[in-house]
Short mmCIF file of C-alpha atoms in Angstrom, two decimals:
data_model
loop_
_atom_site.label_atom_id
_atom_site.label_comp_id
_atom_site.label_asym_id
_atom_site.label_seq_id
_atom_site.Cartn_x
_atom_site.Cartn_y
_atom_site.Cartn_z
CA MET A 116 77.97 -22.34 -204.24
CA SER A 117 77.53 -25.07 -206.75
CA GLU A 118 76.35 -22.25 -208.89
CA THR A 119 78.70 -19.65 -208.65
CA HIS A 120 81.47 -18.55 -211.23
CA ALA A 121 83.85 -20.75 -208.96
CA PRO A 122 81.69 -23.53 -207.69
CA MET A 123 82.27 -25.75 -204.90
CA GLU A 124 80.79 -28.51 -203.19
CA MET A 125 79.85 -28.03 -199.52
CA LEU A 126 79.62 -30.40 -196.49
CA SER A 127 78.60 -30.15 -192.92
CA ASP A 128 77.28 -31.87 -189.97
CA HIS A 129 75.02 -28.89 -189.09
CA ALA A 130 73.10 -29.13 -192.61
CA HIS A 131 69.84 -29.53 -190.65
CA ASP A 132 70.22 -26.09 -188.97
CA PHE A 133 73.06 -24.44 -190.83
CA TRP A 134 73.93 -20.78 -189.98
CA VAL A 135 75.94 -18.45 -192.32
CA ASN A 136 76.47 -14.75 -192.34
CA GLN A 137 78.20 -13.53 -195.72
CA ARG A 138 78.55 -9.94 -197.21
CA THR A 139 79.90 -9.40 -200.85
CA ILE A 140 81.66 -6.11 -201.17
CA SER A 141 82.60 -5.27 -204.98
CA LEU A 142 85.88 -3.16 -205.20
CA GLY A 143 85.92 -3.01 -209.06
CA GLU A 144 87.21 -6.42 -210.26
CA ILE A 145 88.22 -7.47 -206.86
CA THR A 146 85.86 -9.14 -204.39
CA VAL A 147 85.95 -8.93 -200.47
CA TYR A 148 83.39 -11.39 -198.54
CA PRO A 149 83.22 -11.25 -194.81
CA LEU A 150 81.83 -14.63 -193.80
CA GLU A 151 81.08 -16.47 -190.53
CA CYS A 152 79.31 -19.75 -190.23
CA ASN A 153 78.95 -23.22 -188.71
CA PRO A 154 81.60 -26.09 -189.06
CA LEU A 155 81.97 -26.77 -192.99
CA THR A 156 83.89 -28.61 -195.45
CA PHE A 157 84.68 -27.06 -198.94
CA ARG A 158 85.54 -29.17 -201.93
CA ARG A 159 86.87 -27.72 -205.14
CA THR A 160 87.14 -30.77 -207.68
CA PRO A 161 88.50 -31.04 -210.97
CA LYS A 162 85.39 -31.72 -212.27
CA LEU A 163 84.12 -28.23 -210.75
CA ILE A 164 86.94 -26.61 -212.30
CA GLY A 165 86.24 -27.94 -215.67
CA LYS A 166 82.76 -26.65 -215.12
CA SER A 167 83.78 -22.86 -214.45
CA ASP A 168 87.24 -21.34 -213.43
CA PRO A 169 87.32 -17.53 -213.17
CA ASP A 170 91.20 -17.57 -213.36
CA ALA A 171 91.50 -16.11 -209.60
CA TYR A 172 93.48 -16.42 -206.36
CA HIS A 173 91.36 -16.38 -202.94
CA LEU A 174 92.98 -15.27 -200.10
CA SER A 175 91.06 -15.41 -196.66
CA LEU A 176 92.14 -13.79 -193.37
CA VAL A 177 91.18 -16.30 -190.39
CA LYS A 178 89.42 -13.94 -187.88
CA ARG A 179 88.42 -17.18 -185.88
CA GLY A 180 88.53 -20.87 -185.74
CA ALA A 181 90.88 -23.24 -187.66
CA GLY A 182 90.97 -25.48 -190.63
CA VAL A 183 92.80 -28.20 -192.69
CA VAL A 184 93.54 -27.98 -196.19
CA THR A 185 94.23 -30.83 -198.65
CA LEU A 186 96.24 -29.55 -201.75
CA GLY A 187 97.46 -32.45 -203.88
CA LYS A 188 99.79 -34.37 -201.67
CA GLU A 189 100.02 -31.70 -198.95
CA THR A 190 97.82 -31.13 -195.97
CA ILE A 191 98.37 -27.40 -194.24
CA ALA A 192 96.80 -26.54 -190.89
CA HIS A 193 95.63 -22.86 -190.70
CA SER A 194 94.44 -21.22 -187.57
CA THR A 195 93.43 -17.63 -186.32
CA PHE A 196 95.74 -14.52 -187.42
CA GLY A 197 96.83 -16.53 -190.44
CA TYR A 198 95.95 -16.45 -194.22
CA HIS A 199 94.49 -19.26 -196.51
CA THR A 200 95.09 -19.06 -199.81
CA SER A 201 93.75 -21.07 -202.77
CA ASP A 202 93.80 -21.01 -206.59
CA THR A 203 90.42 -21.55 -208.65
CA SER A 204 92.30 -23.71 -211.25
CA ARG A 205 93.77 -26.22 -208.54
CA ALA A 206 91.53 -28.62 -206.72
CA PHE A 207 91.64 -28.60 -202.91
CA ASP A 208 89.43 -29.50 -199.71
CA LEU A 209 89.03 -27.28 -196.85
CA MET A 210 87.73 -28.78 -193.81
CA CYS A 211 86.83 -26.28 -190.96
CA GLY A 212 85.94 -28.38 -187.88
CA GLU A 213 84.63 -25.62 -185.67
CA SER A 214 82.51 -22.29 -186.29
CA PHE A 215 84.64 -19.73 -188.02
CA GLU A 216 84.97 -16.20 -189.38
CA VAL A 217 87.21 -14.96 -191.92
CA ILE A 218 87.55 -12.07 -194.46
CA GLY A 219 87.86 -13.60 -197.97
CA VAL A 220 89.28 -11.83 -201.00
CA GLU A 221 89.07 -12.80 -204.79
CA VAL A 222 91.69 -11.53 -207.29
CA PRO A 223 91.70 -12.09 -210.78
CA LYS A 224 95.28 -13.35 -211.63
CA THR A 225 95.38 -10.73 -214.57
CA LEU A 226 94.83 -8.02 -211.94
CA LEU A 227 97.91 -9.26 -209.42
CA PRO A 228 101.27 -6.87 -210.40
CA LEU A 229 103.28 -10.34 -209.87
CA PRO A 230 104.25 -12.90 -212.49
CA ALA A 231 101.77 -16.04 -212.32
CA ARG A 232 104.69 -18.25 -211.96
CA THR A 233 105.69 -16.54 -208.99
CA ALA A 234 102.35 -15.89 -207.40
CA GLY A 235 101.58 -19.51 -207.79
CA GLN A 236 104.11 -20.82 -205.34
CA VAL A 237 102.60 -18.98 -202.34
CA ILE A 238 99.33 -21.03 -202.38
CA GLY A 239 99.34 -23.35 -199.46
CA LYS A 240 102.01 -21.85 -197.51
CA HIS A 241 101.59 -20.51 -194.01
CA ILE A 242 101.20 -16.54 -194.10
CA SER A 243 100.90 -14.61 -190.98
CA SER A 244 98.77 -11.65 -190.41
CA ARG A 245 100.73 -10.49 -187.12
CA HIS A 246 103.52 -8.63 -188.78
CA GLY A 247 104.74 -6.75 -191.77
CA VAL A 248 102.69 -6.68 -195.02
CA GLY A 249 100.49 -9.56 -193.58
CA ALA A 250 99.38 -7.15 -190.67
CA LEU A 251 99.16 -4.23 -192.98
CA LEU A 252 96.61 -5.99 -195.52
CA ALA A 253 94.65 -7.49 -192.15
CA THR A 254 94.33 -3.87 -191.32
CA PHE A 255 93.14 -2.72 -194.59
CA LEU A 256 90.61 -5.60 -194.94
CA ASP A 257 89.09 -4.94 -191.36
CA GLN A 258 88.39 -1.38 -192.38
CA VAL A 259 86.93 -2.16 -195.94
CA ALA A 260 84.57 -4.73 -193.94
CA SER A 261 83.53 -2.48 -191.30
CA ASP A 262 83.33 0.94 -193.11
CA SER A 263 82.07 -0.30 -196.39
CA HIS A 264 78.83 1.69 -196.19
CA SER A 265 80.97 4.72 -196.45
CA TYR A 266 82.40 3.94 -199.74
CA GLU A 267 81.17 5.56 -203.13
CA PRO A 268 81.25 3.00 -206.17
CA SER A 269 83.80 5.50 -207.68
CA ASP A 270 86.16 4.56 -204.76
CA GLY A 271 86.15 0.79 -205.97
CA PRO A 272 88.71 1.11 -208.78
CA ARG A 273 91.07 2.87 -206.36
CA LEU A 274 90.66 0.40 -203.44
CA SER A 275 90.98 -2.37 -205.81
CA THR A 276 94.36 -1.07 -206.79
CA VAL A 277 95.41 -0.79 -203.29
CA LEU A 278 94.50 -4.23 -202.63
CA ALA A 279 96.10 -5.89 -205.45
CA ASP A 280 99.23 -4.04 -204.60
CA LEU A 281 98.82 -5.49 -200.93
CA VAL A 282 98.34 -9.11 -202.02
CA ALA A 283 101.02 -9.04 -204.63
CA SER A 284 103.54 -7.36 -201.89
CA LEU A 285 102.30 -9.97 -199.41
CA PHE A 286 103.07 -12.92 -202.02
CA ALA A 287 106.25 -11.30 -203.07
CA GLY A 288 107.52 -11.28 -199.13
CA VAL A 289 106.58 -14.83 -198.56
CA LEU A 290 108.90 -15.96 -201.49
CA GLU A 291 111.43 -12.97 -200.93
CA ALA A 292 110.56 -11.75 -204.41
CA GLU A 293 109.89 -8.41 -204.33
CA ARG A 294 112.41 -7.79 -207.12
CA SER A 295 109.28 -9.26 -209.40
CA LEU A 296 107.01 -6.52 -208.29
CA THR A 297 106.53 -3.47 -210.49
CA PRO A 298 108.02 -0.39 -209.01
CA GLU A 299 104.68 1.48 -208.68
CA THR A 300 103.47 -1.42 -206.51
CA ARG A 301 106.53 -1.17 -204.26
CA GLY A 302 106.10 2.39 -203.88
CA ARG A 303 102.45 2.20 -203.10
CA THR A 304 102.81 -0.34 -200.50
CA LEU A 305 105.73 1.27 -198.89
CA ALA A 306 103.48 4.38 -198.70
CA LEU A 307 100.97 2.58 -197.03
CA ARG A 308 103.32 1.00 -194.64
CA ILE A 309 104.72 4.32 -193.63
CA MET A 310 101.15 5.45 -193.19
CA ASP A 311 100.36 2.77 -190.98
CA PHE A 312 103.97 3.41 -189.04
CA ILE A 313 102.70 7.03 -188.43
CA ARG A 314 99.32 6.00 -187.02
CA ARG A 315 100.72 3.47 -184.79
CA ASN A 316 103.34 6.02 -183.31
CA ALA A 317 101.99 9.51 -183.73
CA ASP A 318 101.56 10.05 -180.10
CA ASP A 319 105.32 9.74 -179.58
CA PRO A 320 106.69 13.38 -179.52
CA ARG A 321 109.73 12.10 -181.12
CA LEU A 322 108.43 11.09 -184.23
CA ASP A 323 109.27 13.65 -186.99
CA ILE A 324 110.15 13.51 -190.66
CA PRO A 325 113.65 12.61 -190.33
CA ALA A 326 112.59 9.69 -187.72
CA ILE A 327 110.07 8.21 -190.08
CA ALA A 328 112.59 8.12 -193.01
CA ALA A 329 115.16 6.59 -190.65
CA ALA A 330 112.87 3.86 -189.72
CA HIS A 331 112.00 2.61 -193.04
CA HIS A 332 115.68 3.20 -194.37
CA ILE A 333 115.01 5.83 -196.87
CA SER A 334 115.98 9.57 -197.44
CA VAL A 335 113.91 12.26 -196.16
CA SER A 336 113.80 13.66 -200.04
CA TYR A 337 112.60 10.34 -201.02
CA LEU A 338 110.06 10.22 -198.14
CA HIS A 339 108.57 13.77 -199.51
CA ARG A 340 108.68 12.41 -203.18
CA LEU A 341 106.88 9.22 -202.02
CA PHE A 342 103.98 11.25 -200.35
CA GLN A 343 103.60 13.43 -203.52
CA ARG A 344 102.97 10.48 -205.55
CA GLU A 345 100.84 8.29 -203.21
CA GLY A 346 99.71 10.44 -200.33
CA GLY A 347 96.45 11.46 -201.82
CA GLY A 348 97.18 15.42 -201.33
CA ALA A 349 98.84 14.92 -197.97
CA THR A 350 102.47 15.44 -197.39
CA ALA A 351 104.29 13.08 -194.52
CA ALA A 352 104.19 16.09 -192.00
CA SER A 353 100.60 17.23 -192.60
CA PHE A 354 99.51 13.33 -192.57
CA LEU A 355 101.33 13.10 -189.09
CA GLN A 356 99.80 16.21 -187.82
CA ARG A 357 96.19 15.26 -188.83
CA GLN A 358 96.54 11.96 -187.06
CA ARG A 359 97.79 13.96 -183.78
CA LEU A 360 94.84 16.52 -184.27
CA THR A 361 92.29 13.88 -184.90
CA ARG A 362 92.98 12.20 -181.73
CA ALA A 363 93.39 15.16 -179.41
CA ARG A 364 89.79 16.44 -180.86
CA ARG A 365 88.46 13.12 -179.74
CA ASP A 366 90.06 13.51 -176.46
CA LEU A 367 88.56 17.00 -176.27
CA ALA A 368 84.96 15.98 -176.94
CA ASP A 369 85.49 12.98 -174.43
CA PRO A 370 83.67 13.41 -171.17
CA LEU A 371 85.92 11.17 -169.74
CA HIS A 372 88.83 13.51 -169.86
CA GLN A 373 87.12 16.82 -169.17
CA GLY A 374 89.24 17.14 -166.06
CA LEU A 375 92.57 16.75 -168.16
CA PRO A 376 94.08 20.12 -168.88
CA VAL A 377 94.28 21.15 -172.69
CA HIS A 378 98.06 21.02 -172.65
CA LEU A 379 98.34 17.62 -171.10
CA ILE A 380 95.96 16.42 -173.88
CA ALA A 381 98.22 18.13 -176.70
CA ALA A 382 101.43 16.41 -174.89
CA ARG A 383 100.03 12.96 -174.70
CA ARG A 384 98.96 13.17 -178.44
CA GLY A 385 102.72 14.15 -179.68
CA PHE A 386 102.61 17.97 -179.33
CA SER A 387 105.54 19.07 -177.66
CA HIS A 388 104.57 22.84 -177.49
CA ALA A 389 100.93 23.82 -176.36
CA SER A 390 101.01 26.98 -178.27
CA ALA A 391 101.94 25.19 -181.49
CA PHE A 392 98.93 22.89 -180.77
CA SER A 393 96.51 25.62 -180.40
CA ARG A 394 97.51 27.50 -183.54
CA ALA A 395 97.23 24.19 -185.34
CA PHE A 396 94.08 23.11 -183.83
CA ARG A 397 92.36 26.41 -184.65
CA ASP A 398 93.70 26.37 -188.28
CA ALA A 399 92.24 22.76 -188.83
CA TYR A 400 88.77 23.19 -186.83
CA GLY A 401 88.09 26.93 -186.80
CA LEU A 402 88.21 27.53 -183.02
CA PRO A 403 90.93 26.96 -180.09
CA PRO A 404 90.84 23.66 -178.38
CA ALA A 405 89.29 24.96 -174.95
CA ALA A 406 86.41 26.65 -177.14
CA PHE A 407 86.04 23.18 -178.98
CA ARG A 408 85.81 21.41 -175.72
CA ARG A 409 83.15 23.58 -174.30
CA GLN A 410 81.20 23.43 -177.37
CA SER A 411 81.41 19.87 -177.53
CA LEU A 412 80.88 18.99 -173.93
CA GLY A 413 77.99 21.56 -173.63
CA GLY A 414 76.44 21.41 -170.09
CA ARG A 415 78.43 18.52 -169.10
CA TYR A 416 81.61 20.21 -168.99
CA THR A 417 82.78 21.48 -165.67
CA GLY A 418 86.37 22.89 -166.38
CA GLY A 419 87.51 20.81 -163.45
CA ALA A 420 90.77 21.66 -161.52
CA GLY A 421 93.76 22.57 -163.64
CA ALA A 422 91.57 23.11 -166.77
CA ALA A 423 93.41 25.12 -169.18
CA ALA A 424 92.70 28.97 -170.11
CA PRO A 425 90.43 29.56 -173.25
CA GLY A 426 92.81 29.07 -176.21
CA VAL A 427 95.59 27.01 -174.53
#
Protein backbone atom coordinates (compact mmCIF):
# COMPACT_ATOMS: atom_id res chain seq x y z
CA MET A 1 0.00 0.00 0.00
CA SER A 2 2.96 2.32 0.51
CA GLU A 3 3.71 2.07 -3.22
CA THR A 4 0.22 2.61 -4.66
CA HIS A 5 -1.03 5.77 -6.39
CA ALA A 6 -2.60 6.81 -3.02
CA PRO A 7 0.02 5.49 -0.57
CA MET A 8 -0.84 4.78 3.07
CA GLU A 9 1.01 3.51 6.11
CA MET A 10 -0.42 0.41 7.75
CA LEU A 11 0.01 -0.92 11.27
CA SER A 12 -1.38 -4.07 12.86
CA ASP A 13 -0.94 -6.08 16.04
CA HIS A 14 -1.35 -9.11 13.74
CA ALA A 15 1.65 -8.30 11.55
CA HIS A 16 3.22 -11.71 12.26
CA ASP A 17 0.19 -13.64 10.97
CA PHE A 18 -1.67 -10.97 9.00
CA TRP A 19 -4.50 -12.19 6.77
CA VAL A 20 -6.14 -10.23 3.97
CA ASN A 21 -8.42 -11.03 1.04
CA GLN A 22 -8.90 -8.29 -1.53
CA ARG A 23 -10.05 -8.15 -5.14
CA THR A 24 -9.80 -5.20 -7.51
CA ILE A 25 -12.65 -4.66 -9.98
CA SER A 26 -11.97 -1.99 -12.60
CA LEU A 27 -15.04 -0.24 -14.01
CA GLY A 28 -13.61 2.27 -16.44
CA GLU A 29 -11.98 4.97 -14.30
CA ILE A 30 -13.74 3.83 -11.10
CA THR A 31 -12.38 0.99 -8.98
CA VAL A 32 -14.38 -1.28 -6.67
CA TYR A 33 -12.42 -3.38 -4.18
CA PRO A 34 -14.04 -5.95 -1.87
CA LEU A 35 -11.72 -6.29 1.15
CA GLU A 36 -11.64 -8.27 4.38
CA CYS A 37 -8.73 -8.56 6.79
CA ASN A 38 -7.40 -8.62 10.36
CA PRO A 39 -7.51 -5.52 12.61
CA LEU A 40 -5.56 -2.71 10.97
CA THR A 41 -4.74 0.99 11.16
CA PHE A 42 -4.54 3.05 7.94
CA ARG A 43 -2.65 6.37 7.91
CA ARG A 44 -2.73 8.87 5.08
CA THR A 45 -0.24 11.55 6.11
CA PRO A 46 0.59 14.96 4.57
CA LYS A 47 3.97 13.52 3.51
CA LEU A 48 2.27 10.65 1.64
CA ILE A 49 -0.21 13.07 0.05
CA GLY A 50 2.76 15.08 -1.22
CA LYS A 51 4.28 11.88 -2.60
CA SER A 52 1.21 11.01 -4.68
CA ASP A 53 -2.39 12.22 -4.82
CA PRO A 54 -4.77 10.78 -7.44
CA ASP A 55 -7.38 13.43 -6.49
CA ALA A 56 -10.15 10.97 -5.71
CA TYR A 57 -12.85 10.20 -3.19
CA HIS A 58 -12.92 6.89 -1.34
CA LEU A 59 -16.14 5.40 -0.04
CA SER A 60 -16.38 2.10 1.83
CA LEU A 61 -19.55 0.15 2.58
CA VAL A 62 -18.92 -1.48 5.97
CA LYS A 63 -20.18 -5.06 5.78
CA ARG A 64 -18.68 -6.26 9.06
CA GLY A 65 -16.71 -4.66 11.88
CA ALA A 66 -16.23 -1.10 13.10
CA GLY A 67 -13.64 1.65 13.00
CA VAL A 68 -12.70 5.10 14.28
CA VAL A 69 -11.50 7.84 11.95
CA THR A 70 -9.47 10.87 12.97
CA LEU A 71 -9.94 13.62 10.40
CA GLY A 72 -8.23 16.82 11.52
CA LYS A 73 -9.74 17.65 14.92
CA GLU A 74 -12.74 15.39 14.37
CA THR A 75 -13.13 11.79 15.49
CA ILE A 76 -15.86 9.77 13.78
CA ALA A 77 -16.96 6.22 14.63
CA HIS A 78 -18.14 3.96 11.80
CA SER A 79 -19.93 0.64 12.13
CA THR A 80 -21.68 -2.07 10.13
CA PHE A 81 -24.33 -0.88 7.64
CA GLY A 82 -22.67 2.51 7.30
CA TYR A 83 -20.31 4.20 4.84
CA HIS A 84 -16.83 5.51 5.57
CA THR A 85 -15.66 8.32 3.28
CA SER A 86 -12.25 9.88 2.69
CA ASP A 87 -10.51 12.26 0.33
CA THR A 88 -7.06 11.37 -1.02
CA SER A 89 -6.09 15.04 -0.61
CA ARG A 90 -6.83 15.09 3.14
CA ALA A 91 -4.84 13.39 5.90
CA PHE A 92 -6.62 10.89 8.13
CA ASP A 93 -6.12 7.92 10.48
CA LEU A 94 -8.53 4.98 10.36
CA MET A 95 -8.24 2.42 13.16
CA CYS A 96 -10.15 -0.87 12.89
CA GLY A 97 -9.83 -2.69 16.21
CA GLU A 98 -11.42 -5.90 14.96
CA SER A 99 -11.49 -7.95 11.80
CA PHE A 100 -13.59 -6.20 9.19
CA GLU A 101 -15.10 -6.50 5.72
CA VAL A 102 -15.86 -3.64 3.34
CA ILE A 103 -16.60 -2.97 -0.30
CA GLY A 104 -14.52 0.05 -1.21
CA VAL A 105 -14.93 2.45 -4.11
CA GLU A 106 -12.47 4.95 -5.56
CA VAL A 107 -14.04 7.70 -7.68
CA PRO A 108 -11.91 10.37 -9.39
CA LYS A 109 -13.19 13.79 -8.35
CA THR A 110 -13.47 14.86 -11.97
CA LEU A 111 -15.84 11.95 -12.63
CA LEU A 112 -18.32 12.82 -9.88
CA PRO A 113 -21.22 14.91 -11.33
CA LEU A 114 -21.22 17.18 -8.29
CA PRO A 115 -19.25 20.37 -7.52
CA ALA A 116 -16.04 19.58 -5.62
CA ARG A 117 -16.88 22.13 -2.93
CA THR A 118 -20.21 20.38 -2.31
CA ALA A 119 -18.83 16.82 -2.40
CA GLY A 120 -16.00 17.72 -0.02
CA GLN A 121 -18.48 18.63 2.72
CA VAL A 122 -19.66 15.00 2.91
CA ILE A 123 -16.29 13.55 3.92
CA GLY A 124 -16.42 12.23 7.48
CA LYS A 125 -20.19 12.44 7.89
CA HIS A 126 -22.31 9.49 9.07
CA ILE A 127 -24.06 7.85 6.10
CA SER A 128 -26.40 4.88 6.40
CA SER A 129 -26.71 2.03 3.92
CA ARG A 130 -30.09 0.92 5.29
CA HIS A 131 -32.43 3.25 3.41
CA GLY A 132 -32.78 5.57 0.42
CA VAL A 133 -29.93 5.99 -2.03
CA GLY A 134 -27.56 4.49 0.56
CA ALA A 135 -29.44 1.19 0.37
CA LEU A 136 -29.63 1.39 -3.41
CA LEU A 137 -25.86 1.93 -3.67
CA ALA A 138 -25.24 -0.97 -1.24
CA THR A 139 -27.36 -3.28 -3.41
CA PHE A 140 -25.45 -2.19 -6.51
CA LEU A 141 -22.04 -2.72 -4.87
CA ASP A 142 -23.05 -6.15 -3.55
CA GLN A 143 -24.13 -7.19 -7.04
CA VAL A 144 -20.96 -5.89 -8.70
CA ALA A 145 -18.81 -7.67 -6.10
CA SER A 146 -20.65 -10.98 -6.36
CA ASP A 147 -21.22 -11.03 -10.15
CA SER A 148 -18.02 -9.37 -11.41
CA HIS A 149 -17.07 -12.49 -13.41
CA SER A 150 -20.18 -12.07 -15.57
CA TYR A 151 -19.30 -8.58 -16.83
CA GLU A 152 -17.49 -7.87 -20.08
CA PRO A 153 -14.80 -5.15 -20.36
CA SER A 154 -17.22 -3.18 -22.51
CA ASP A 155 -19.63 -3.01 -19.53
CA GLY A 156 -17.10 -1.02 -17.48
CA PRO A 157 -17.86 2.52 -18.73
CA ARG A 158 -21.63 2.03 -18.37
CA LEU A 159 -21.33 0.62 -14.84
CA SER A 160 -18.88 3.41 -14.01
CA THR A 161 -21.46 6.04 -15.00
CA VAL A 162 -24.16 4.38 -12.89
CA LEU A 163 -21.84 4.14 -9.90
CA ALA A 164 -20.70 7.78 -10.19
CA ASP A 165 -24.35 8.89 -10.35
CA LEU A 166 -25.26 6.86 -7.27
CA VAL A 167 -22.32 8.19 -5.23
CA ALA A 168 -23.14 11.76 -6.31
CA SER A 169 -26.80 11.29 -5.39
CA LEU A 170 -25.81 9.83 -2.02
CA PHE A 171 -23.54 12.81 -1.31
CA ALA A 172 -26.16 15.30 -2.47
CA GLY A 173 -28.81 13.65 -0.31
CA VAL A 174 -26.60 13.84 2.77
CA LEU A 175 -26.25 17.59 2.23
CA GLU A 176 -29.77 18.05 0.83
CA ALA A 177 -28.09 19.51 -2.24
CA GLU A 178 -29.85 17.63 -5.03
CA ARG A 179 -30.11 20.85 -7.05
CA SER A 180 -26.35 20.57 -7.54
CA LEU A 181 -26.81 17.36 -9.53
CA THR A 182 -27.15 17.41 -13.29
CA PRO A 183 -30.62 16.56 -14.70
CA GLU A 184 -29.09 13.45 -16.28
CA THR A 185 -27.77 12.20 -12.94
CA ARG A 186 -31.09 12.88 -11.20
CA GLY A 187 -32.93 10.99 -13.95
CA ARG A 188 -30.62 7.97 -13.88
CA THR A 189 -30.74 7.78 -10.09
CA LEU A 190 -34.54 8.02 -10.05
CA ALA A 191 -34.76 5.24 -12.66
CA LEU A 192 -32.51 3.00 -10.54
CA ARG A 193 -34.59 3.79 -7.46
CA ILE A 194 -37.79 2.87 -9.30
CA MET A 195 -36.30 -0.38 -10.60
CA ASP A 196 -35.25 -1.30 -7.07
CA PHE A 197 -38.78 -0.48 -5.83
CA ILE A 198 -40.30 -2.72 -8.52
CA ARG A 199 -37.97 -5.61 -7.61
CA ARG A 200 -38.91 -5.35 -3.93
CA ASN A 201 -42.66 -5.11 -4.57
CA ALA A 202 -43.22 -7.16 -7.75
CA ASP A 203 -45.10 -9.89 -5.88
CA ASP A 204 -47.86 -7.46 -4.89
CA PRO A 205 -50.74 -7.92 -7.42
CA ARG A 206 -51.82 -4.33 -6.73
CA LEU A 207 -48.56 -2.99 -8.12
CA ASP A 208 -49.18 -1.47 -11.54
CA ILE A 209 -47.89 1.51 -13.54
CA PRO A 210 -50.07 4.15 -11.80
CA ALA A 211 -49.06 2.77 -8.40
CA ILE A 212 -45.36 2.88 -9.31
CA ALA A 213 -45.67 6.48 -10.51
CA ALA A 214 -47.63 7.52 -7.42
CA ALA A 215 -45.10 5.95 -5.07
CA HIS A 216 -42.41 8.18 -6.58
CA HIS A 217 -44.55 11.33 -6.89
CA ILE A 218 -44.30 11.49 -10.67
CA SER A 219 -46.84 11.23 -13.47
CA VAL A 220 -47.39 8.09 -15.49
CA SER A 221 -46.25 9.91 -18.64
CA TYR A 222 -42.99 10.94 -16.95
CA LEU A 223 -42.46 7.36 -15.78
CA HIS A 224 -42.78 6.19 -19.40
CA ARG A 225 -40.35 8.87 -20.63
CA LEU A 226 -37.88 7.97 -17.88
CA PHE A 227 -37.82 4.31 -18.93
CA GLN A 228 -37.45 5.33 -22.58
CA ARG A 229 -34.20 7.08 -21.61
CA GLU A 230 -32.90 4.88 -18.81
CA GLY A 231 -34.69 1.53 -19.11
CA GLY A 232 -32.15 -0.17 -21.36
CA GLY A 233 -34.85 -1.04 -23.89
CA ALA A 234 -37.45 -2.08 -21.30
CA THR A 235 -40.66 -0.23 -20.51
CA ALA A 236 -41.87 0.07 -16.93
CA ALA A 237 -44.57 -2.53 -17.63
CA SER A 238 -42.19 -5.01 -19.26
CA PHE A 239 -39.65 -4.56 -16.45
CA LEU A 240 -42.36 -5.36 -13.87
CA GLN A 241 -43.58 -8.36 -15.82
CA ARG A 242 -40.05 -9.68 -16.27
CA GLN A 243 -39.52 -9.60 -12.50
CA ARG A 244 -42.70 -11.58 -11.93
CA LEU A 245 -42.03 -14.10 -14.69
CA THR A 246 -38.45 -14.70 -13.55
CA ARG A 247 -39.59 -15.49 -10.01
CA ALA A 248 -42.46 -17.69 -11.19
CA ARG A 249 -40.08 -19.57 -13.49
CA ARG A 250 -37.71 -20.15 -10.57
CA ASP A 251 -40.59 -21.48 -8.43
CA LEU A 252 -41.77 -23.83 -11.17
CA ALA A 253 -38.29 -25.33 -11.44
CA ASP A 254 -37.94 -25.76 -7.66
CA PRO A 255 -38.67 -29.30 -6.40
CA LEU A 256 -39.81 -27.83 -3.10
CA HIS A 257 -42.78 -26.25 -4.90
CA GLN A 258 -43.76 -29.16 -7.12
CA GLY A 259 -46.96 -29.80 -5.15
CA LEU A 260 -48.09 -26.17 -5.50
CA PRO A 261 -50.57 -25.62 -8.38
CA VAL A 262 -49.38 -23.40 -11.18
CA HIS A 263 -52.16 -20.87 -10.68
CA LEU A 264 -51.10 -20.41 -7.04
CA ILE A 265 -47.50 -19.84 -8.08
CA ALA A 266 -48.78 -17.22 -10.53
CA ALA A 267 -50.83 -15.55 -7.81
CA ARG A 268 -47.99 -15.44 -5.28
CA ARG A 269 -45.82 -13.76 -7.94
CA GLY A 270 -48.26 -10.95 -8.61
CA PHE A 271 -50.38 -12.30 -11.49
CA SER A 272 -54.11 -11.74 -10.94
CA HIS A 273 -55.25 -14.01 -13.78
CA ALA A 274 -53.89 -17.51 -14.47
CA SER A 275 -54.69 -17.28 -18.19
CA ALA A 276 -52.75 -14.01 -18.55
CA PHE A 277 -49.81 -15.60 -16.72
CA SER A 278 -49.88 -18.64 -19.02
CA ARG A 279 -49.83 -16.46 -22.16
CA ALA A 280 -47.04 -14.23 -20.83
CA PHE A 281 -44.97 -17.24 -19.73
CA ARG A 282 -45.37 -18.96 -23.12
CA ASP A 283 -44.40 -15.76 -24.95
CA ALA A 284 -41.31 -15.34 -22.77
CA TYR A 285 -40.04 -18.93 -22.58
CA GLY A 286 -41.60 -20.72 -25.55
CA LEU A 287 -43.76 -23.25 -23.69
CA PRO A 288 -46.62 -23.23 -21.14
CA PRO A 289 -45.72 -23.07 -17.45
CA ALA A 290 -46.89 -26.62 -16.66
CA ALA A 291 -44.83 -28.02 -19.54
CA PHE A 292 -41.82 -26.01 -18.36
CA ARG A 293 -42.26 -27.45 -14.88
CA ARG A 294 -42.34 -31.05 -16.18
CA GLN A 295 -39.29 -30.42 -18.33
CA SER A 296 -37.36 -28.78 -15.49
CA LEU A 297 -38.17 -31.37 -12.84
CA GLY A 298 -37.99 -34.39 -15.14
CA GLY A 299 -38.35 -37.61 -13.19
CA ARG A 300 -38.67 -35.72 -9.92
CA TYR A 301 -42.06 -34.25 -10.89
CA THR A 302 -44.97 -36.20 -9.44
CA GLY A 303 -47.77 -33.77 -10.32
CA GLY A 304 -48.92 -33.69 -6.69
CA ALA A 305 -52.47 -33.29 -5.55
CA GLY A 306 -54.10 -30.21 -6.98
CA ALA A 307 -51.52 -29.79 -9.74
CA ALA A 308 -52.81 -27.66 -12.57
CA ALA A 309 -53.63 -29.09 -15.97
CA PRO A 310 -51.09 -28.54 -18.76
CA GLY A 311 -51.04 -25.00 -20.07
CA VAL A 312 -52.68 -23.46 -16.98
